[in-house]
Short mmCIF file of C-alpha atoms and ligand atoms in Angstrom, two decimals:
data_model
loop_
_atom_site.label_atom_id
_atom_site.label_comp_id
_atom_site.label_asym_id
_atom_site.label_seq_id
_atom_site.Cartn_x
_atom_site.Cartn_y
_atom_site.Cartn_z
CA MET A 1 81.77 -19.78 80.74
CA SER A 2 78.41 -18.44 81.93
CA SER A 3 77.22 -17.42 85.34
CA TYR A 4 73.60 -18.09 86.31
CA LEU A 5 71.17 -15.76 88.08
CA SER A 6 67.77 -16.73 89.37
CA ALA A 7 65.04 -15.03 91.42
CA SER A 8 61.48 -15.47 92.61
CA TRP A 9 60.44 -13.95 89.29
CA ILE A 10 62.21 -12.96 86.08
CA TYR A 11 60.58 -10.27 83.94
CA PRO A 12 61.97 -10.49 80.39
CA VAL A 13 59.52 -7.68 79.29
CA THR A 14 59.16 -9.11 75.75
CA SER A 15 57.60 -12.34 77.09
CA ALA A 16 55.66 -13.53 80.15
CA PRO A 17 57.29 -13.45 83.62
CA LEU A 18 59.09 -16.67 84.64
CA LYS A 19 58.69 -18.00 88.17
CA ASN A 20 62.14 -19.09 89.38
CA GLY A 21 63.54 -18.64 85.87
CA VAL A 22 67.31 -18.51 85.26
CA ILE A 23 69.39 -16.05 83.24
CA ALA A 24 72.76 -17.16 81.85
CA ILE A 25 75.31 -14.35 81.57
CA SER A 26 78.49 -14.56 79.46
CA ASP A 27 81.83 -13.18 80.58
CA ASP A 28 81.26 -10.03 78.52
CA GLY A 29 78.05 -9.34 80.50
CA SER A 30 75.63 -10.20 77.68
CA ILE A 31 72.75 -12.62 78.15
CA SER A 32 73.51 -16.02 76.60
CA ALA A 33 70.19 -17.69 77.49
CA VAL A 34 67.01 -17.34 79.54
CA PHE A 35 65.59 -20.57 81.02
CA THR A 36 62.32 -21.52 82.68
CA ALA A 37 62.70 -23.26 86.05
CA GLU A 38 62.05 -26.65 84.39
CA GLU A 39 64.61 -26.05 81.63
CA ALA A 40 67.21 -24.99 84.21
CA LYS A 41 66.63 -28.22 86.15
CA ARG A 42 66.86 -30.33 82.99
CA HIS A 43 70.16 -28.67 81.99
CA ASN A 44 71.52 -29.17 85.49
CA LEU A 45 72.82 -25.57 85.56
CA SER A 46 75.12 -24.67 88.43
CA PRO A 47 76.09 -22.81 90.42
CA ILE A 48 73.01 -20.59 90.34
CA THR A 49 72.92 -17.40 92.44
CA TYR A 50 69.39 -17.03 93.74
CA TYR A 51 67.70 -13.76 94.80
CA GLU A 52 64.46 -13.08 96.64
CA GLY A 53 62.61 -10.62 94.39
CA MET A 54 62.36 -9.84 90.70
CA LEU A 55 65.02 -9.54 88.03
CA VAL A 56 64.26 -6.85 85.45
CA PRO A 57 66.26 -5.14 82.68
CA GLY A 58 68.09 -1.84 83.22
CA PHE A 59 65.87 1.24 83.14
CA ILE A 60 65.84 3.88 80.41
CA ASN A 61 65.50 7.49 81.54
CA THR A 62 64.17 9.28 78.46
CA HIS A 63 64.20 12.79 79.94
CA CYS A 64 66.84 14.37 82.16
CA HIS A 65 68.86 17.61 82.35
CA LEU A 66 72.18 16.58 83.87
CA GLU A 67 73.54 20.14 83.64
CA LEU A 68 70.88 21.40 86.09
CA SER A 69 71.91 18.93 88.84
CA HIS A 70 73.45 21.69 91.00
CA LEU A 71 69.97 23.25 91.37
CA ALA A 72 68.87 20.36 93.62
CA GLY A 73 66.67 21.73 96.41
CA LYS A 74 67.09 25.36 95.28
CA ILE A 75 63.76 25.95 93.54
CA PRO A 76 60.58 25.92 95.64
CA MET A 77 57.83 23.43 94.78
CA HIS A 78 54.54 24.34 93.06
CA THR A 79 55.71 27.58 91.41
CA GLY A 80 53.99 26.65 88.12
CA LEU A 81 56.06 26.29 84.95
CA PRO A 82 56.60 29.95 83.93
CA GLY A 83 57.78 30.72 87.48
CA PHE A 84 60.00 27.64 87.42
CA VAL A 85 61.63 28.64 84.11
CA GLN A 86 62.33 32.10 85.55
CA GLN A 87 63.84 30.58 88.71
CA VAL A 88 66.13 28.30 86.67
CA MET A 89 67.43 31.32 84.75
CA GLN A 90 68.01 33.31 87.94
CA GLN A 91 69.66 30.52 89.93
CA ARG A 92 71.58 28.73 87.22
CA ALA A 93 74.93 30.42 87.80
CA ALA A 94 77.44 28.43 89.86
CA THR A 95 81.16 27.69 89.76
CA PRO A 96 82.34 25.10 87.19
CA THR A 97 83.51 22.89 90.09
CA GLU A 98 80.07 22.91 91.73
CA ILE A 99 78.37 22.13 88.43
CA GLU A 100 80.81 19.33 87.61
CA LYS A 101 80.54 17.72 91.04
CA ALA A 102 76.73 17.81 91.01
CA MET A 103 76.60 16.22 87.53
CA ARG A 104 78.95 13.41 88.52
CA ASN A 105 76.93 12.65 91.66
CA ALA A 106 73.71 12.69 89.66
CA ASP A 107 75.20 10.33 87.08
CA GLU A 108 76.34 7.96 89.83
CA GLU A 109 72.88 8.16 91.43
CA MET A 110 71.26 7.12 88.15
CA TYR A 111 73.66 4.18 87.83
CA THR A 112 72.91 2.99 91.37
CA ASN A 113 69.19 3.36 90.68
CA GLY A 114 69.46 0.87 87.83
CA ILE A 115 69.38 3.30 84.90
CA VAL A 116 71.45 2.15 81.90
CA ALA A 117 70.68 4.84 79.33
CA THR A 118 69.56 8.46 79.50
CA GLY A 119 68.18 10.92 76.99
CA ASP A 120 69.68 14.15 78.30
CA ILE A 121 68.74 17.71 77.43
CA SER A 122 71.67 20.12 77.18
CA ASN A 123 71.93 23.81 76.39
CA GLN A 124 75.72 23.87 76.61
CA PRO A 125 78.54 21.32 76.32
CA VAL A 126 79.30 21.44 80.06
CA SER A 127 78.19 17.81 80.67
CA ARG A 128 80.44 16.30 77.99
CA LYS A 129 83.25 15.17 80.29
CA SER A 130 81.02 13.50 82.88
CA LYS A 131 79.09 11.76 80.11
CA LEU A 132 82.32 10.49 78.52
CA ASP A 133 83.42 9.08 81.91
CA SER A 134 80.00 7.62 82.72
CA LYS A 135 78.97 3.95 82.87
CA LEU A 136 75.61 5.03 81.40
CA TYR A 137 74.83 5.45 77.72
CA TYR A 138 73.86 9.06 76.97
CA HIS A 139 72.01 10.49 74.00
CA THR A 140 72.34 14.25 74.28
CA PHE A 141 69.54 16.46 72.98
CA VAL A 142 70.92 19.94 72.30
CA GLU A 143 68.06 22.39 72.71
CA ALA A 144 67.50 25.16 70.20
CA MET A 145 65.56 27.96 71.81
CA GLY A 146 64.34 31.34 70.51
CA PHE A 147 60.86 32.66 69.79
CA ASP A 148 62.06 35.59 67.67
CA PRO A 149 61.82 34.42 64.01
CA GLY A 150 64.58 36.85 62.97
CA ARG A 151 67.12 35.00 65.11
CA ALA A 152 66.41 31.45 63.82
CA SER A 153 69.55 31.13 61.72
CA ALA A 154 71.89 32.50 64.42
CA ILE A 155 70.31 30.13 66.97
CA ILE A 156 70.70 27.05 64.80
CA GLN A 157 74.36 27.92 64.13
CA GLN A 158 74.96 28.08 67.88
CA ALA A 159 73.12 24.76 68.42
CA ILE A 160 75.18 23.08 65.67
CA ALA A 161 78.39 24.28 67.35
CA THR A 162 77.20 22.90 70.72
CA ARG A 163 76.19 19.59 69.15
CA ASN A 164 79.62 19.28 67.54
CA ASP A 165 81.28 20.04 70.89
CA PHE A 166 79.72 16.82 72.26
CA SER A 167 81.52 14.66 69.68
CA PRO A 168 82.14 11.67 69.82
CA LEU A 169 79.00 11.37 71.98
CA LYS A 170 75.66 10.97 70.22
CA ALA A 171 73.95 14.38 70.08
CA THR A 172 70.90 15.72 68.22
CA ILE A 173 69.47 19.23 67.89
CA VAL A 174 65.90 19.45 69.23
CA PRO A 175 63.31 22.15 69.90
CA HIS A 176 63.07 23.23 73.57
CA ALA A 177 59.33 23.90 73.88
CA PRO A 178 56.44 25.20 71.76
CA TYR A 179 56.55 28.65 73.36
CA SER A 180 60.28 29.08 72.76
CA VAL A 181 60.64 28.01 69.11
CA SER A 182 59.46 30.00 66.08
CA PRO A 183 58.15 28.32 62.89
CA GLU A 184 61.38 29.47 61.21
CA LEU A 185 63.46 27.75 63.89
CA PHE A 186 61.36 24.55 63.60
CA LYS A 187 62.30 24.57 59.90
CA GLU A 188 66.02 24.85 60.75
CA ILE A 189 65.70 22.04 63.31
CA ASN A 190 63.98 19.81 60.73
CA ALA A 191 66.85 20.43 58.31
CA SER A 192 69.30 19.34 60.98
CA SER A 193 67.47 16.47 62.77
CA GLY A 194 64.37 15.68 60.70
CA ARG A 195 65.56 12.34 59.31
CA ALA A 196 64.01 8.89 59.81
CA ASP A 197 67.09 7.53 61.61
CA GLU A 198 66.97 10.31 64.24
CA CYS A 199 65.06 10.84 67.44
CA ILE A 200 64.06 14.21 68.85
CA THR A 201 62.24 15.54 71.91
CA ILE A 202 60.14 18.57 72.85
CA HIS A 203 58.63 19.68 76.17
CA ASN A 204 54.87 19.48 75.56
CA GLN A 205 51.91 21.03 77.39
CA GLU A 206 53.62 21.09 80.78
CA THR A 207 51.30 23.85 81.96
CA ALA A 208 47.80 25.17 81.21
CA GLU A 209 49.46 28.55 80.50
CA GLU A 210 51.05 27.05 77.38
CA ASN A 211 47.65 26.28 75.83
CA ALA A 212 46.31 29.69 76.87
CA PHE A 213 49.25 31.38 75.15
CA PHE A 214 48.62 29.62 71.81
CA GLU A 215 44.83 29.74 71.97
CA SER A 216 44.35 33.38 72.91
CA LYS A 217 47.79 34.94 73.56
CA SER A 218 46.95 35.19 77.25
CA GLY A 219 48.26 33.88 80.57
CA HIS A 220 51.51 33.83 82.51
CA PHE A 221 53.82 33.38 79.50
CA LEU A 222 53.22 37.02 78.56
CA LYS A 223 54.87 37.96 81.86
CA LEU A 224 57.79 35.66 81.10
CA TYR A 225 58.38 37.36 77.72
CA ALA A 226 58.15 40.75 79.40
CA TYR A 227 60.74 39.58 81.95
CA LEU A 228 62.97 38.44 79.07
CA GLY A 229 62.47 41.79 77.34
CA LEU A 230 61.19 40.04 74.22
CA ASP A 231 58.73 41.92 71.98
CA ILE A 232 56.21 39.33 70.79
CA SER A 233 53.84 41.73 69.01
CA PHE A 234 54.36 39.61 65.84
CA PHE A 235 52.64 36.64 67.54
CA LYS A 236 48.87 36.11 67.33
CA GLY A 237 46.91 33.48 69.29
CA GLY A 238 45.44 31.06 66.74
CA GLY A 239 42.55 29.46 68.66
CA LYS A 240 44.29 26.07 68.79
CA THR A 241 46.07 24.33 71.68
CA SER A 242 49.83 24.30 71.83
CA LEU A 243 50.27 20.76 70.44
CA GLN A 244 47.79 21.33 67.62
CA THR A 245 49.60 24.56 66.70
CA TYR A 246 53.23 23.43 66.57
CA LEU A 247 53.19 19.72 65.71
CA PRO A 248 52.50 20.37 61.99
CA PHE A 249 55.79 22.35 61.90
CA LEU A 250 57.83 19.30 62.95
CA SER A 251 59.19 16.66 60.57
CA THR A 252 57.17 13.43 60.96
CA LEU A 253 60.17 11.23 60.11
CA PRO A 254 62.17 10.97 63.37
CA ARG A 255 60.96 9.16 66.49
CA THR A 256 59.58 12.09 68.49
CA LEU A 257 59.25 12.26 72.26
CA LEU A 258 56.59 14.56 73.71
CA VAL A 259 57.68 15.26 77.26
CA HIS A 260 55.24 15.89 80.18
CA ASN A 261 51.81 16.09 78.44
CA THR A 262 50.28 17.31 81.68
CA PHE A 263 47.61 19.38 79.94
CA THR A 264 47.03 17.24 76.83
CA SER A 265 43.41 16.51 75.93
CA ARG A 266 41.77 13.64 74.04
CA GLU A 267 41.48 15.90 70.95
CA ASP A 268 45.19 16.71 71.20
CA VAL A 269 46.19 13.04 71.39
CA SER A 270 44.08 11.98 68.44
CA PHE A 271 45.20 15.00 66.39
CA ALA A 272 48.85 14.19 67.11
CA GLU A 273 48.63 10.44 66.54
CA ASN A 274 46.83 11.09 63.24
CA ILE A 275 49.50 13.30 61.73
CA HIS A 276 52.65 11.76 63.28
CA PRO A 277 53.42 8.02 63.01
CA HIS A 278 56.43 7.91 65.36
CA LEU A 279 55.33 9.57 68.60
CA PHE A 280 56.39 8.55 72.11
CA TRP A 281 54.80 10.14 75.19
CA CYS A 282 57.18 10.69 78.12
CA LEU A 283 55.83 11.00 81.65
CA CYS A 284 57.83 12.67 84.43
CA PRO A 285 55.26 12.42 87.24
CA ASN A 286 57.50 13.48 90.12
CA ALA A 287 58.60 16.63 88.27
CA ASN A 288 54.96 17.40 87.39
CA LEU A 289 54.00 17.14 91.05
CA TYR A 290 57.02 19.28 91.99
CA ILE A 291 56.33 22.12 89.54
CA GLU A 292 52.60 22.15 88.76
CA ASN A 293 51.29 19.73 91.42
CA ARG A 294 49.27 17.92 88.78
CA LEU A 295 49.64 14.71 86.76
CA PRO A 296 48.87 13.98 83.09
CA ASP A 297 45.67 12.12 82.20
CA LEU A 298 47.39 8.75 82.14
CA MET A 299 44.17 6.78 81.80
CA LEU A 300 43.44 8.72 78.60
CA LEU A 301 46.92 8.04 77.18
CA ARG A 302 46.54 4.31 77.94
CA GLU A 303 43.08 4.19 76.46
CA MET A 304 44.37 5.85 73.27
CA GLY A 305 47.07 3.17 73.04
CA VAL A 306 50.04 5.55 72.71
CA LYS A 307 53.66 4.55 73.43
CA ILE A 308 54.60 5.72 76.92
CA THR A 309 58.12 6.21 78.29
CA LEU A 310 59.35 7.52 81.65
CA GLY A 311 61.75 10.29 82.60
CA THR A 312 63.05 11.88 85.78
CA ASP A 313 63.51 15.44 84.49
CA SER A 314 66.29 17.20 86.43
CA LEU A 315 67.22 17.52 90.10
CA ALA A 316 65.94 21.12 89.85
CA SER A 317 62.42 19.66 89.86
CA ASN A 318 62.84 16.23 91.43
CA HIS A 319 64.10 14.88 94.74
CA GLN A 320 65.92 11.99 93.06
CA LEU A 321 66.86 10.60 89.65
CA SER A 322 65.14 7.24 89.84
CA ILE A 323 62.85 5.60 87.30
CA LEU A 324 61.65 3.26 90.07
CA ALA A 325 60.51 6.33 92.04
CA GLU A 326 58.53 7.51 88.95
CA MET A 327 56.93 4.06 88.69
CA LYS A 328 56.00 4.14 92.39
CA THR A 329 54.29 7.52 91.97
CA LEU A 330 52.29 6.33 88.96
CA GLN A 331 51.24 3.18 90.80
CA GLU A 332 50.19 5.24 93.81
CA TYR A 333 47.92 7.53 91.75
CA PHE A 334 46.67 5.10 89.09
CA LYS A 335 45.78 1.42 89.10
CA LEU A 336 48.53 -0.12 86.98
CA SER A 337 50.18 -3.50 86.82
CA PHE A 338 53.91 -3.72 87.50
CA GLU A 339 54.35 -5.39 84.12
CA GLU A 340 52.79 -2.47 82.24
CA LEU A 341 54.89 0.09 84.14
CA LEU A 342 58.00 -1.97 83.47
CA GLY A 343 57.47 -1.87 79.70
CA TRP A 344 57.34 1.94 79.83
CA ALA A 345 60.48 2.05 82.01
CA THR A 346 62.54 -0.24 79.77
CA LEU A 347 61.62 -1.38 76.25
CA ASN A 348 59.65 1.69 75.13
CA GLY A 349 62.46 4.02 76.16
CA ALA A 350 65.03 1.79 74.42
CA GLU A 351 62.93 1.88 71.23
CA PHE A 352 62.68 5.65 71.36
CA LEU A 353 66.47 6.00 71.65
CA GLY A 354 66.99 3.32 68.97
CA LEU A 355 68.78 1.06 71.47
CA GLU A 356 66.40 -1.90 71.50
CA ASN A 357 69.09 -4.25 70.14
CA GLN A 358 71.08 -3.81 73.34
CA PHE A 359 68.69 -2.57 76.04
CA GLY A 360 65.08 -2.82 77.17
CA SER A 361 64.50 -6.55 77.74
CA LEU A 362 66.12 -9.70 79.11
CA GLU A 363 66.78 -11.51 75.85
CA THR A 364 69.62 -13.57 74.44
CA GLY A 365 72.30 -11.41 72.84
CA LYS A 366 71.39 -8.22 74.70
CA LYS A 367 73.47 -6.53 77.39
CA PRO A 368 70.61 -4.65 79.02
CA GLY A 369 71.83 -4.28 82.61
CA ILE A 370 70.08 -6.36 85.29
CA ASN A 371 68.26 -4.97 88.32
CA LEU A 372 66.88 -6.77 91.34
CA ILE A 373 63.61 -5.35 92.67
CA GLU A 374 63.09 -6.34 96.31
CA PHE A 375 60.22 -6.05 98.78
CA MET A 376 57.12 -5.98 96.63
CA GLY A 377 53.92 -6.93 98.41
CA ASN A 378 51.35 -8.80 96.27
CA GLY A 379 52.83 -7.63 92.99
CA MET A 380 52.58 -3.91 93.83
CA LEU A 381 55.34 -1.37 94.37
CA ASN A 382 55.29 0.17 97.83
CA ASN A 383 57.40 2.47 100.01
CA ASN A 384 59.69 -0.39 101.03
CA THR A 385 60.39 -1.54 97.47
CA ARG A 386 64.11 -1.26 96.76
CA ILE A 387 66.32 -1.65 93.72
CA LYS A 388 69.73 -3.30 93.63
CA ARG A 389 71.79 -3.11 90.48
CA LEU A 390 73.40 -6.48 89.72
CA PHE A 391 74.87 -5.81 86.23
ZN1 ZN B 1 62.70 18.96 81.00
#
């Protein structure tokens, strides 16, 4: 027995939008067929529930930090990244109850906002229970972090223990950011997660200071290391940008998500795409505006034909966890079609996480979640555009 859903428009993502199309849903929630309006009439399908608006697949949030949810509203805007990192370290402490409650609310918020799967950065196993209880699919990325080469093996042992603590949830060890991982630690991470069936992430070029640090060992990161009490006299600036310095250290086998890319140049993109065949470029525009008050060069990324995904980052640097809100911001600042944005918000993220057989498009056999997008004027997202999760 199937139930039938129809709307002004259906956006399957993998094929052209269908005006007044119909989706047939089996009892187990999977899609059993997608019909054009004519086909639906011919098959005499009924009863059909009709919605004003657009039906789209569930969203994929490729970058979040659930464990920072309790920092909502605590960190001022526009501090710049090094200042932000310092603030997170100073303000992170809270009671286990506060942390747990904030994570569960954030998870529920993502569900309501039509998100079906999340790639979530974790430094500790604190989010395990809320992820196990969640209606969302989570892929946890356990961050290894440490710029001191002498500590690489101790750090990887700790990361392996944290990853194992997440069992039976899917978890992978990943590098935190270029400025917090030594070449020795990259090697350890490759040994753990550098296979073709894996996916990994790294924060990339979120601030101009990151490039300055690698190019000439200058800028605000020096202050951050001083604050951390870390002697970095072993490190020399190598005249190359951050991405061009560290990417050769990473295994080129796993699908690899570069997160933020706010200060990534044309030379960086072509360098990276030349040496790595499985790159995905994650944009978190609302977090970028929150921390650095600047957006990545999206027109450049589009022109270079790279695979783009979307992420919310955490509530420490965002007012909400909503992929639709990220899409609205991108449409406000750049001229983009809804269809193009939708591909980034759904199928590309599903491909990165290796979930494209279940999520990312409205196709027979998938169980992708179904969202209704209401109140779009002439095909553009606007302030009144709302999302309603149907499945
Ligand atoms: Zn992040």
